[in-house]
């Protein structure tokens, strides 16, 4: 299914939501969050897209390779990035039906309230995109970052 053609108004709304969610966030941090959520959701299309976008934003191969094991990667990721990744996992999986207090507090320690709200918006937006990509069987490979 070509979701953009089948539901153009929803697709346009998602594009607007995505743009609003990224506003004011470091592009590399935003792509790390998007890749990690996409890994958890098994969205091959979004993993492909956002690893390419991360590289275009200056992200290193080593950090992309180790993102799936970021907690074991030592100081390869900053404390702020680690807080964002922990929040990404908690919001994406919601294993216990909620985001643990310590995960939220860790993120709140590294992000000002407005920036934290943007990170949360980014997380729920990429989760929505992942659900579209997985459900409609989007195929990875053809995506090229803007300007490339």
mmCIF file of N, CA and C in Angstrom:
data_model
loop_
_atom_site.group_PDB
_atom_site.id
_atom_site.type_symbol
_atom_site.label_atom_id
_atom_site.label_comp_id
_atom_site.label_asym_id
_atom_site.label_seq_id
_atom_site.Cartn_x
_atom_site.Cartn_y
_atom_site.Cartn_z
ATOM 1 N N UNK A 1 0.842 -1.182 0.000
ATOM 2 C CA UNK A 1 0.000 0.000 0.000
ATOM 3 C C UNK A 1 0.888 1.246 0.000
ATOM 4 N N UNK A 2 0.500 2.224 -0.772
ATOM 5 C CA UNK A 2 1.165 3.524 -0.727
ATOM 6 C C UNK A 2 0.337 4.413 0.190
ATOM 7 N N UNK A 3 0.736 4.462 1.457
ATOM 8 C CA UNK A 3 -0.031 5.154 2.483
ATOM 9 C C UNK A 3 -0.279 6.618 2.130
ATOM 10 N N UNK A 4 0.717 7.292 1.598
ATOM 11 C CA UNK A 4 0.579 8.711 1.257
ATOM 12 C C UNK A 4 -0.530 8.946 0.231
ATOM 13 N N UNK A 5 -0.709 8.009 -0.683
ATOM 14 C CA UNK A 5 -1.764 8.130 -1.696
ATOM 15 C C UNK A 5 -3.110 7.659 -1.153
ATOM 16 N N UNK A 6 -3.087 6.634 -0.316
ATOM 17 C CA UNK A 6 -4.335 6.072 0.203
ATOM 18 C C UNK A 6 -4.967 6.945 1.282
ATOM 19 N N UNK A 7 -4.138 7.638 2.055
ATOM 20 C CA UNK A 7 -4.631 8.498 3.144
ATOM 21 C C UNK A 7 -3.842 9.811 3.141
ATOM 22 N N UNK A 8 -4.016 10.633 2.088
ATOM 23 C CA UNK A 8 -3.177 11.825 1.923
ATOM 24 C C UNK A 8 -3.296 12.848 3.053
ATOM 25 N N UNK A 9 -4.469 13.012 3.615
ATOM 26 C CA UNK A 9 -4.629 13.989 4.700
ATOM 27 C C UNK A 9 -3.913 13.535 5.968
ATOM 28 N N UNK A 10 -3.994 12.257 6.251
ATOM 29 C CA UNK A 10 -3.288 11.708 7.418
ATOM 30 C C UNK A 10 -1.785 11.816 7.193
ATOM 31 N N UNK A 11 -1.332 11.489 5.998
ATOM 32 C CA UNK A 11 0.083 11.577 5.668
ATOM 33 C C UNK A 11 0.588 13.016 5.832
ATOM 34 N N UNK A 12 -0.152 13.975 5.331
ATOM 35 C CA UNK A 12 0.236 15.388 5.471
ATOM 36 C C UNK A 12 0.286 15.794 6.943
ATOM 37 N N UNK A 13 -0.674 15.319 7.713
ATOM 38 C CA UNK A 13 -0.682 15.618 9.152
ATOM 39 C C UNK A 13 0.539 15.011 9.836
ATOM 40 N N UNK A 14 0.926 13.795 9.431
ATOM 41 C CA UNK A 14 2.111 13.152 9.997
ATOM 42 C C UNK A 14 3.380 13.924 9.646
ATOM 43 N N UNK A 15 3.470 14.408 8.430
ATOM 44 C CA UNK A 15 4.630 15.216 8.020
ATOM 45 C C UNK A 15 4.705 16.476 8.881
ATOM 46 N N UNK A 16 3.571 17.122 9.101
ATOM 47 C CA UNK A 16 3.539 18.323 9.943
ATOM 48 C C UNK A 16 3.921 17.998 11.385
ATOM 49 N N UNK A 17 3.408 16.889 11.904
ATOM 50 C CA UNK A 17 3.743 16.461 13.259
ATOM 51 C C UNK A 17 5.234 16.167 13.371
ATOM 52 N N UNK A 18 5.782 15.489 12.389
ATOM 53 C CA UNK A 18 7.204 15.151 12.381
ATOM 54 C C UNK A 18 8.062 16.420 12.386
ATOM 55 N N UNK A 19 7.703 17.382 11.579
ATOM 56 C CA UNK A 19 8.429 18.651 11.513
ATOM 57 C C UNK A 19 8.365 19.374 12.857
ATOM 58 N N UNK A 20 7.192 19.417 13.449
ATOM 59 C CA UNK A 20 7.020 20.084 14.748
ATOM 60 C C UNK A 20 7.786 19.357 15.855
ATOM 61 N N UNK A 21 7.803 18.036 15.820
ATOM 62 C CA UNK A 21 8.472 17.258 16.865
ATOM 63 C C UNK A 21 9.985 17.446 16.839
ATOM 64 N N UNK A 22 10.565 17.622 15.670
ATOM 65 C CA UNK A 22 12.018 17.796 15.536
ATOM 66 C C UNK A 22 12.493 19.194 15.874
ATOM 67 N N UNK A 23 11.595 20.146 15.887
ATOM 68 C CA UNK A 23 11.971 21.555 16.029
ATOM 69 C C UNK A 23 12.792 21.798 17.300
ATOM 70 N N UNK A 24 13.955 22.404 17.106
ATOM 71 C CA UNK A 24 14.802 22.774 18.223
ATOM 72 C C UNK A 24 15.686 21.663 18.770
ATOM 73 N N UNK A 25 15.562 20.458 18.235
ATOM 74 C CA UNK A 25 16.379 19.346 18.718
ATOM 75 C C UNK A 25 17.634 19.194 17.864
ATOM 76 N N UNK A 26 18.696 18.735 18.494
ATOM 77 C CA UNK A 26 19.923 18.424 17.780
ATOM 78 C C UNK A 26 19.611 17.337 16.756
ATOM 79 N N UNK A 27 19.946 17.565 15.482
ATOM 80 C CA UNK A 27 19.611 16.572 14.446
ATOM 81 C C UNK A 27 20.213 15.185 14.695
ATOM 82 N N UNK A 28 21.419 15.114 15.227
ATOM 83 C CA UNK A 28 22.039 13.813 15.497
ATOM 84 C C UNK A 28 21.272 13.092 16.596
ATOM 85 N N UNK A 29 20.938 13.786 17.674
ATOM 86 C CA UNK A 29 20.152 13.180 18.753
ATOM 87 C C UNK A 29 18.807 12.698 18.219
ATOM 88 N N UNK A 30 18.161 13.514 17.407
ATOM 89 C CA UNK A 30 16.858 13.148 16.846
ATOM 90 C C UNK A 30 16.972 11.867 16.019
ATOM 91 N N UNK A 31 18.014 11.739 15.223
ATOM 92 C CA UNK A 31 18.163 10.539 14.403
ATOM 93 C C UNK A 31 18.489 9.314 15.250
ATOM 94 N N UNK A 32 19.284 9.483 16.317
ATOM 95 C CA UNK A 32 19.547 8.354 17.212
ATOM 96 C C UNK A 32 18.243 7.838 17.815
ATOM 97 N N UNK A 33 17.393 8.758 18.252
ATOM 98 C CA UNK A 33 16.091 8.375 18.821
ATOM 99 C C UNK A 33 15.260 7.642 17.773
ATOM 100 N N UNK A 34 15.227 8.167 16.562
ATOM 101 C CA UNK A 34 14.422 7.551 15.507
ATOM 102 C C UNK A 34 14.939 6.164 15.131
ATOM 103 N N UNK A 35 16.246 6.024 15.042
ATOM 104 C CA UNK A 35 16.801 4.714 14.708
ATOM 105 C C UNK A 35 16.502 3.723 15.827
ATOM 106 N N UNK A 36 16.704 4.139 17.089
ATOM 107 C CA UNK A 36 16.502 3.204 18.196
ATOM 108 C C UNK A 36 15.050 2.748 18.289
ATOM 109 N N UNK A 37 14.107 3.663 18.176
ATOM 110 C CA UNK A 37 12.691 3.278 18.196
ATOM 111 C C UNK A 37 12.383 2.347 17.031
ATOM 112 N N UNK A 38 12.934 2.639 15.875
ATOM 113 C CA UNK A 38 12.689 1.821 14.690
ATOM 114 C C UNK A 38 13.275 0.420 14.846
ATOM 115 N N UNK A 39 14.426 0.318 15.523
ATOM 116 C CA UNK A 39 14.993 -1.002 15.815
ATOM 117 C C UNK A 39 14.032 -1.795 16.699
ATOM 118 N N UNK A 40 13.541 -1.153 17.743
ATOM 119 C CA UNK A 40 12.635 -1.833 18.671
ATOM 120 C C UNK A 40 11.347 -2.268 17.990
ATOM 121 N N UNK A 41 10.887 -1.472 17.038
ATOM 122 C CA UNK A 41 9.637 -1.765 16.340
ATOM 123 C C UNK A 41 9.838 -2.611 15.080
ATOM 124 N N UNK A 42 11.072 -2.970 14.792
ATOM 125 C CA UNK A 42 11.393 -3.806 13.626
ATOM 126 C C UNK A 42 10.934 -3.176 12.314
ATOM 127 N N UNK A 43 11.072 -1.853 12.210
ATOM 128 C CA UNK A 43 10.672 -1.162 10.986
ATOM 129 C C UNK A 43 11.898 -0.969 10.097
ATOM 130 N N UNK A 44 12.086 -1.900 9.178
ATOM 131 C CA UNK A 44 13.264 -1.885 8.311
ATOM 132 C C UNK A 44 13.341 -0.607 7.472
ATOM 133 N N UNK A 45 12.213 -0.161 6.958
ATOM 134 C CA UNK A 45 12.204 1.060 6.150
ATOM 135 C C UNK A 45 12.725 2.245 6.953
ATOM 136 N N UNK A 46 12.235 2.408 8.189
ATOM 137 C CA UNK A 46 12.634 3.546 9.017
ATOM 138 C C UNK A 46 14.075 3.418 9.514
ATOM 139 N N UNK A 47 14.521 2.199 9.785
ATOM 140 C CA UNK A 47 15.929 2.006 10.161
ATOM 141 C C UNK A 47 16.820 2.459 9.012
ATOM 142 N N UNK A 48 16.496 2.015 7.808
ATOM 143 C CA UNK A 48 17.256 2.404 6.623
ATOM 144 C C UNK A 48 17.258 3.928 6.458
ATOM 145 N N UNK A 49 16.086 4.523 6.512
ATOM 146 C CA UNK A 49 15.957 5.964 6.318
ATOM 147 C C UNK A 49 16.754 6.752 7.362
ATOM 148 N N UNK A 50 16.565 6.403 8.615
ATOM 149 C CA UNK A 50 17.146 7.234 9.667
ATOM 150 C C UNK A 50 18.626 6.965 9.920
ATOM 151 N N UNK A 51 19.124 5.787 9.551
ATOM 152 C CA UNK A 51 20.581 5.618 9.610
ATOM 153 C C UNK A 51 21.233 6.452 8.502
ATOM 154 N N UNK A 52 20.601 6.519 7.354
ATOM 155 C CA UNK A 52 21.116 7.371 6.270
ATOM 156 C C UNK A 52 21.053 8.844 6.662
ATOM 157 N N UNK A 53 19.936 9.254 7.269
ATOM 158 C CA UNK A 53 19.817 10.646 7.720
ATOM 159 C C UNK A 53 20.827 10.956 8.825
ATOM 160 N N UNK A 54 21.066 9.995 9.708
ATOM 161 C CA UNK A 54 22.046 10.191 10.782
ATOM 162 C C UNK A 54 23.445 10.382 10.202
ATOM 163 N N UNK A 55 23.803 9.562 9.237
ATOM 164 C CA UNK A 55 25.107 9.723 8.585
ATOM 165 C C UNK A 55 25.212 11.087 7.925
ATOM 166 N N UNK A 56 24.152 11.501 7.247
ATOM 167 C CA UNK A 56 24.144 12.807 6.581
ATOM 168 C C UNK A 56 24.270 13.950 7.585
ATOM 169 N N UNK A 57 23.783 13.721 8.815
ATOM 170 C CA UNK A 57 23.874 14.745 9.870
ATOM 171 C C UNK A 57 25.222 14.698 10.595
ATOM 172 N N UNK A 58 26.088 13.753 10.212
ATOM 173 C CA UNK A 58 27.418 13.685 10.796
ATOM 174 C C UNK A 58 27.637 12.566 11.799
ATOM 175 N N UNK A 59 26.679 11.683 11.952
ATOM 176 C CA UNK A 59 26.824 10.581 12.903
ATOM 177 C C UNK A 59 27.867 9.581 12.407
ATOM 178 N N UNK A 60 28.606 8.972 13.346
ATOM 179 C CA UNK A 60 29.663 8.025 12.987
ATOM 180 C C UNK A 60 29.093 6.618 12.792
ATOM 181 N N UNK A 61 29.806 5.839 12.001
ATOM 182 C CA UNK A 61 29.423 4.451 11.777
ATOM 183 C C UNK A 61 29.458 3.670 13.085
ATOM 184 N N UNK A 62 30.503 3.872 13.899
ATOM 185 C CA UNK A 62 30.632 3.131 15.158
ATOM 186 C C UNK A 62 29.416 3.326 16.051
ATOM 187 N N UNK A 63 28.968 4.557 16.179
ATOM 188 C CA UNK A 63 27.827 4.820 17.056
ATOM 189 C C UNK A 63 26.549 4.222 16.485
ATOM 190 N N UNK A 64 26.404 4.218 15.183
ATOM 191 C CA UNK A 64 25.227 3.586 14.564
ATOM 192 C C UNK A 64 25.280 2.074 14.737
ATOM 193 N N UNK A 65 26.453 1.474 14.564
ATOM 194 C CA UNK A 65 26.579 0.025 14.727
ATOM 195 C C UNK A 65 26.246 -0.415 16.143
ATOM 196 N N UNK A 66 26.621 0.398 17.122
ATOM 197 C CA UNK A 66 26.463 0.007 18.517
ATOM 198 C C UNK A 66 25.174 0.505 19.162
ATOM 199 N N UNK A 67 24.347 1.187 18.405
ATOM 200 C CA UNK A 67 23.129 1.770 18.975
ATOM 201 C C UNK A 67 22.226 0.720 19.609
ATOM 202 N N UNK A 68 22.160 -0.447 19.027
ATOM 203 C CA UNK A 68 21.306 -1.503 19.565
ATOM 204 C C UNK A 68 21.784 -1.973 20.943
ATOM 205 N N UNK A 69 23.042 -1.682 21.272
ATOM 206 C CA UNK A 69 23.620 -2.064 22.567
ATOM 207 C C UNK A 69 24.201 -0.831 23.263
ATOM 208 N N UNK A 70 23.512 0.286 23.155
ATOM 209 C CA UNK A 70 24.034 1.553 23.674
ATOM 210 C C UNK A 70 24.368 1.497 25.156
ATOM 211 N N UNK A 71 23.628 0.736 25.947
ATOM 212 C CA UNK A 71 23.887 0.672 27.389
ATOM 213 C C UNK A 71 25.231 0.015 27.701
ATOM 214 N N UNK A 72 25.709 -0.821 26.816
ATOM 215 C CA UNK A 72 26.974 -1.511 27.020
ATOM 216 C C UNK A 72 28.125 -0.832 26.281
ATOM 217 N N UNK A 73 27.880 0.296 25.652
ATOM 218 C CA UNK A 73 28.874 0.949 24.795
ATOM 219 C C UNK A 73 29.754 1.953 25.539
ATOM 220 N N UNK A 74 29.752 1.896 26.870
ATOM 221 C CA UNK A 74 30.595 2.803 27.644
ATOM 222 C C UNK A 74 30.203 4.252 27.436
ATOM 223 N N UNK A 75 31.210 5.086 27.222
ATOM 224 C CA UNK A 75 30.937 6.520 27.073
ATOM 225 C C UNK A 75 30.857 6.950 25.610
ATOM 226 N N UNK A 76 30.527 6.009 24.732
ATOM 227 C CA UNK A 76 30.395 6.328 23.314
ATOM 228 C C UNK A 76 29.250 7.318 23.064
ATOM 229 N N UNK A 77 28.224 7.247 23.924
ATOM 230 C CA UNK A 77 27.089 8.167 23.843
ATOM 231 C C UNK A 77 27.143 9.066 25.073
ATOM 232 N N UNK A 78 26.776 10.327 24.897
ATOM 233 C CA UNK A 78 26.777 11.260 26.026
ATOM 234 C C UNK A 78 25.691 10.869 27.025
ATOM 235 N N UNK A 79 25.789 11.414 28.224
ATOM 236 C CA UNK A 79 24.753 11.146 29.226
ATOM 237 C C UNK A 79 23.392 11.628 28.733
ATOM 238 N N UNK A 80 23.375 12.754 28.050
ATOM 239 C CA UNK A 80 22.124 13.283 27.512
ATOM 240 C C UNK A 80 21.545 12.335 26.464
ATOM 241 N N UNK A 81 22.394 11.829 25.572
ATOM 242 C CA UNK A 81 21.933 10.878 24.565
ATOM 243 C C UNK A 81 21.445 9.591 25.227
ATOM 244 N N UNK A 82 22.158 9.118 26.233
ATOM 245 C CA UNK A 82 21.748 7.918 26.951
ATOM 246 C C UNK A 82 20.382 8.117 27.611
ATOM 247 N N UNK A 83 20.159 9.292 28.188
ATOM 248 C CA UNK A 83 18.861 9.594 28.805
ATOM 249 C C UNK A 83 17.758 9.572 27.746
ATOM 250 N N UNK A 84 18.041 10.145 26.583
ATOM 251 C CA UNK A 84 17.052 10.150 25.492
ATOM 252 C C UNK A 84 16.792 8.739 24.980
ATOM 253 N N UNK A 85 17.823 7.929 24.893
ATOM 254 C CA UNK A 85 17.655 6.546 24.417
ATOM 255 C C UNK A 85 16.872 5.709 25.430
ATOM 256 N N UNK A 86 17.142 5.907 26.710
ATOM 257 C CA UNK A 86 16.383 5.186 27.744
ATOM 258 C C UNK A 86 14.908 5.571 27.686
ATOM 259 N N UNK A 87 14.639 6.865 27.518
ATOM 260 C CA UNK A 87 13.256 7.325 27.405
ATOM 261 C C UNK A 87 12.609 6.767 26.139
ATOM 262 N N UNK A 88 13.353 6.738 25.056
ATOM 263 C CA UNK A 88 12.848 6.178 23.802
ATOM 264 C C UNK A 88 12.407 4.731 24.000
ATOM 265 N N UNK A 89 13.248 3.952 24.652
ATOM 266 C CA UNK A 89 12.904 2.552 24.886
ATOM 267 C C UNK A 89 11.681 2.410 25.787
ATOM 268 N N UNK A 90 11.626 3.208 26.847
ATOM 269 C CA UNK A 90 10.498 3.114 27.784
ATOM 270 C C UNK A 90 9.178 3.497 27.112
ATOM 271 N N UNK A 91 9.192 4.569 26.327
ATOM 272 C CA UNK A 91 7.966 5.013 25.658
ATOM 273 C C UNK A 91 7.583 4.043 24.540
ATOM 274 N N UNK A 92 8.554 3.546 23.819
ATOM 275 C CA UNK A 92 8.285 2.661 22.687
ATOM 276 C C UNK A 92 7.731 1.315 23.138
ATOM 277 N N UNK A 93 8.312 0.753 24.168
ATOM 278 C CA UNK A 93 7.933 -0.585 24.595
ATOM 279 C C UNK A 93 6.784 -0.570 25.600
ATOM 280 N N UNK A 94 6.791 0.350 26.533
ATOM 281 C CA UNK A 94 5.776 0.441 27.589
ATOM 282 C C UNK A 94 5.482 -0.927 28.200
ATOM 283 N N UNK A 95 6.545 -1.679 28.463
ATOM 284 C CA UNK A 95 6.434 -3.048 28.973
ATOM 285 C C UNK A 95 5.559 -3.151 30.209
ATOM 286 N N UNK A 96 5.749 -2.252 31.146
ATOM 287 C CA UNK A 96 4.987 -2.303 32.390
ATOM 288 C C UNK A 96 3.754 -1.399 32.352
ATOM 289 N N UNK A 97 3.439 -0.885 31.185
ATOM 290 C CA UNK A 97 2.270 -0.037 31.047
ATOM 291 C C UNK A 97 2.514 1.419 31.418
ATOM 292 N N UNK A 98 3.772 1.767 31.704
ATOM 293 C CA UNK A 98 4.102 3.147 32.054
ATOM 294 C C UNK A 98 5.587 3.375 31.833
ATOM 295 N N UNK A 99 5.997 4.642 31.822
ATOM 296 C CA UNK A 99 7.413 4.994 31.775
ATOM 297 C C UNK A 99 7.900 5.069 33.218
ATOM 298 N N UNK A 100 8.904 4.274 33.587
ATOM 299 C CA UNK A 100 9.386 4.292 34.968
ATOM 300 C C UNK A 100 9.837 5.690 35.404
ATOM 301 N N UNK A 101 9.561 6.026 36.653
ATOM 302 C CA UNK A 101 9.929 7.337 37.186
ATOM 303 C C UNK A 101 11.403 7.649 36.988
ATOM 304 N N UNK A 102 12.265 6.662 37.245
ATOM 305 C CA UNK A 102 13.699 6.921 37.144
ATOM 306 C C UNK A 102 14.127 7.241 35.710
ATOM 307 N N UNK A 103 13.457 6.658 34.727
ATOM 308 C CA UNK A 103 13.764 6.949 33.328
ATOM 309 C C UNK A 103 13.333 8.373 32.991
ATOM 310 N N UNK A 104 12.134 8.731 33.408
ATOM 311 C CA UNK A 104 11.649 10.091 33.153
ATOM 312 C C UNK A 104 12.527 11.125 33.868
ATOM 313 N N UNK A 105 12.852 10.855 35.130
ATOM 314 C CA UNK A 105 13.675 11.793 35.909
ATOM 315 C C UNK A 105 15.067 11.948 35.316
ATOM 316 N N UNK A 106 15.615 10.874 34.803
ATOM 317 C CA UNK A 106 16.930 10.929 34.150
ATOM 318 C C UNK A 106 16.871 11.848 32.936
ATOM 319 N N UNK A 107 15.837 11.698 32.139
ATOM 320 C CA UNK A 107 15.686 12.562 30.965
ATOM 321 C C UNK A 107 15.447 14.010 31.386
ATOM 322 N N UNK A 108 14.614 14.215 32.394
ATOM 323 C CA UNK A 108 14.307 15.581 32.861
ATOM 324 C C UNK A 108 15.552 16.281 33.402
ATOM 325 N N UNK A 109 16.506 15.508 33.876
ATOM 326 C CA UNK A 109 17.754 16.080 34.395
ATOM 327 C C UNK A 109 18.624 16.619 33.259
ATOM 328 N N UNK A 110 18.500 16.045 32.071
ATOM 329 C CA UNK A 110 19.357 16.419 30.944
ATOM 330 C C UNK A 110 18.699 17.339 29.923
ATOM 331 N N UNK A 111 17.383 17.468 29.993
ATOM 332 C CA UNK A 111 16.661 18.297 29.032
ATOM 333 C C UNK A 111 15.805 19.311 29.772
ATOM 334 N N UNK A 112 15.836 20.551 29.307
ATOM 335 C CA UNK A 112 14.902 21.545 29.842
ATOM 336 C C UNK A 112 13.493 21.118 29.451
ATOM 337 N N UNK A 113 12.495 21.618 30.142
ATOM 338 C CA UNK A 113 11.119 21.152 29.947
ATOM 339 C C UNK A 113 10.662 21.209 28.491
ATOM 340 N N UNK A 114 10.930 22.320 27.815
ATOM 341 C CA UNK A 114 10.494 22.447 26.419
ATOM 342 C C UNK A 114 11.199 21.422 25.538
ATOM 343 N N UNK A 115 12.504 21.247 25.750
ATOM 344 C CA UNK A 115 13.250 20.286 24.950
ATOM 345 C C UNK A 115 12.792 18.853 25.257
ATOM 346 N N UNK A 116 12.496 18.575 26.532
ATOM 347 C CA UNK A 116 11.991 17.254 26.904
ATOM 348 C C UNK A 116 10.652 16.977 26.224
ATOM 349 N N UNK A 117 9.805 17.977 26.170
ATOM 350 C CA UNK A 117 8.522 17.819 25.474
ATOM 351 C C UNK A 117 8.751 17.505 23.996
ATOM 352 N N UNK A 118 9.749 18.145 23.396
ATOM 353 C CA UNK A 118 10.068 17.888 21.988
ATOM 354 C C UNK A 118 10.576 16.455 21.813
ATOM 355 N N UNK A 119 11.418 15.984 22.736
ATOM 356 C CA UNK A 119 11.917 14.608 22.657
ATOM 357 C C UNK A 119 10.759 13.620 22.766
ATOM 358 N N UNK A 120 9.864 13.856 23.701
ATOM 359 C CA UNK A 120 8.695 12.974 23.849
ATOM 360 C C UNK A 120 7.866 12.983 22.563
ATOM 361 N N UNK A 121 7.666 14.156 21.989
ATOM 362 C CA UNK A 121 6.915 14.256 20.731
ATOM 363 C C UNK A 121 7.630 13.507 19.611
ATOM 364 N N UNK A 122 8.948 13.628 19.565
ATOM 365 C CA UNK A 122 9.730 12.911 18.562
ATOM 366 C C UNK A 122 9.553 11.407 18.718
ATOM 367 N N UNK A 123 9.571 10.931 19.959
ATOM 368 C CA UNK A 123 9.429 9.496 20.217
ATOM 369 C C UNK A 123 8.054 8.986 19.780
ATOM 370 N N UNK A 124 6.977 9.688 20.160
ATOM 371 C CA UNK A 124 5.672 9.149 19.758
ATOM 372 C C UNK A 124 5.428 9.316 18.267
ATOM 373 N N UNK A 125 6.075 10.295 17.639
ATOM 374 C CA UNK A 125 5.927 10.468 16.197
ATOM 375 C C UNK A 125 6.631 9.352 15.432
ATOM 376 N N UNK A 126 7.876 9.019 15.810
ATOM 377 C CA UNK A 126 8.565 7.941 15.106
ATOM 378 C C UNK A 126 7.861 6.611 15.356
ATOM 379 N N UNK A 127 7.278 6.438 16.530
ATOM 380 C CA UNK A 127 6.508 5.217 16.776
ATOM 381 C C UNK A 127 5.304 5.131 15.835
ATOM 382 N N UNK A 128 4.647 6.250 15.588
ATOM 383 C CA UNK A 128 3.523 6.252 14.646
ATOM 384 C C UNK A 128 4.020 5.927 13.232
ATOM 385 N N UNK A 129 5.129 6.545 12.816
ATOM 386 C CA UNK A 129 5.693 6.243 11.501
ATOM 387 C C UNK A 129 6.059 4.767 11.399
ATOM 388 N N UNK A 130 6.670 4.217 12.460
ATOM 389 C CA UNK A 130 7.036 2.796 12.454
ATOM 390 C C UNK A 130 5.813 1.924 12.242
ATOM 391 N N UNK A 131 4.728 2.258 12.893
ATOM 392 C CA UNK A 131 3.518 1.459 12.763
ATOM 393 C C UNK A 131 2.945 1.540 11.345
ATOM 394 N N UNK A 132 3.063 2.697 10.733
ATOM 395 C CA UNK A 132 2.651 2.834 9.331
ATOM 396 C C UNK A 132 3.564 1.991 8.450
ATOM 397 N N UNK A 133 4.881 2.122 8.650
ATOM 398 C CA UNK A 133 5.845 1.407 7.816
ATOM 399 C C UNK A 133 5.724 -0.099 7.912
ATOM 400 N N UNK A 134 5.596 -0.608 9.141
ATOM 401 C CA UNK A 134 5.500 -2.055 9.341
ATOM 402 C C UNK A 134 4.170 -2.589 8.803
ATOM 403 N N UNK A 135 3.089 -1.897 9.102
ATOM 404 C CA UNK A 135 1.762 -2.362 8.699
ATOM 405 C C UNK A 135 1.579 -2.363 7.185
ATOM 406 N N UNK A 136 2.120 -1.334 6.515
ATOM 407 C CA UNK A 136 1.935 -1.232 5.065
ATOM 408 C C UNK A 136 3.066 -1.880 4.275
ATOM 409 N N UNK A 137 3.969 -2.557 4.989
ATOM 410 C CA UNK A 137 5.052 -3.328 4.369
ATOM 411 C C UNK A 137 5.985 -2.468 3.521
ATOM 412 N N UNK A 138 6.350 -1.296 4.038
ATOM 413 C CA UNK A 138 7.273 -0.422 3.316
ATOM 414 C C UNK A 138 8.629 -1.117 3.197
ATOM 415 N N UNK A 139 9.220 -1.049 2.031
ATOM 416 C CA UNK A 139 10.458 -1.757 1.724
ATOM 417 C C UNK A 139 11.639 -0.788 1.803
ATOM 418 N N UNK A 140 12.690 -1.183 2.539
ATOM 419 C CA UNK A 140 13.868 -0.304 2.660
ATOM 420 C C UNK A 140 14.724 -0.336 1.409
ATOM 421 N N UNK A 141 15.605 0.672 1.316
ATOM 422 C CA UNK A 141 16.631 0.629 0.294
ATOM 423 C C UNK A 141 16.676 1.802 -0.655
ATOM 424 N N UNK A 142 15.544 2.320 -1.058
ATOM 425 C CA UNK A 142 15.537 3.371 -2.081
ATOM 426 C C UNK A 142 15.701 4.780 -1.518
ATOM 427 N N UNK A 143 15.548 4.944 -0.199
ATOM 428 C CA UNK A 143 15.592 6.276 0.398
ATOM 429 C C UNK A 143 16.969 6.902 0.272
ATOM 430 N N UNK A 144 16.981 8.175 -0.106
ATOM 431 C CA UNK A 144 18.203 8.975 -0.146
ATOM 432 C C UNK A 144 17.959 10.226 0.688
ATOM 433 N N UNK A 145 18.908 10.582 1.586
ATOM 434 C CA UNK A 145 18.740 11.812 2.379
ATOM 435 C C UNK A 145 18.651 13.033 1.476
ATOM 436 N N UNK A 146 17.952 14.038 1.938
ATOM 437 C CA UNK A 146 17.795 15.278 1.172
ATOM 438 C C UNK A 146 19.168 15.847 0.834
ATOM 439 N N UNK A 147 19.313 16.321 -0.390
ATOM 440 C CA UNK A 147 20.561 16.934 -0.811
ATOM 441 C C UNK A 147 21.638 15.937 -1.208
ATOM 442 N N UNK A 148 21.302 14.651 -1.268
ATOM 443 C CA UNK A 148 22.306 13.641 -1.618
ATOM 444 C C UNK A 148 21.872 12.865 -2.844
#
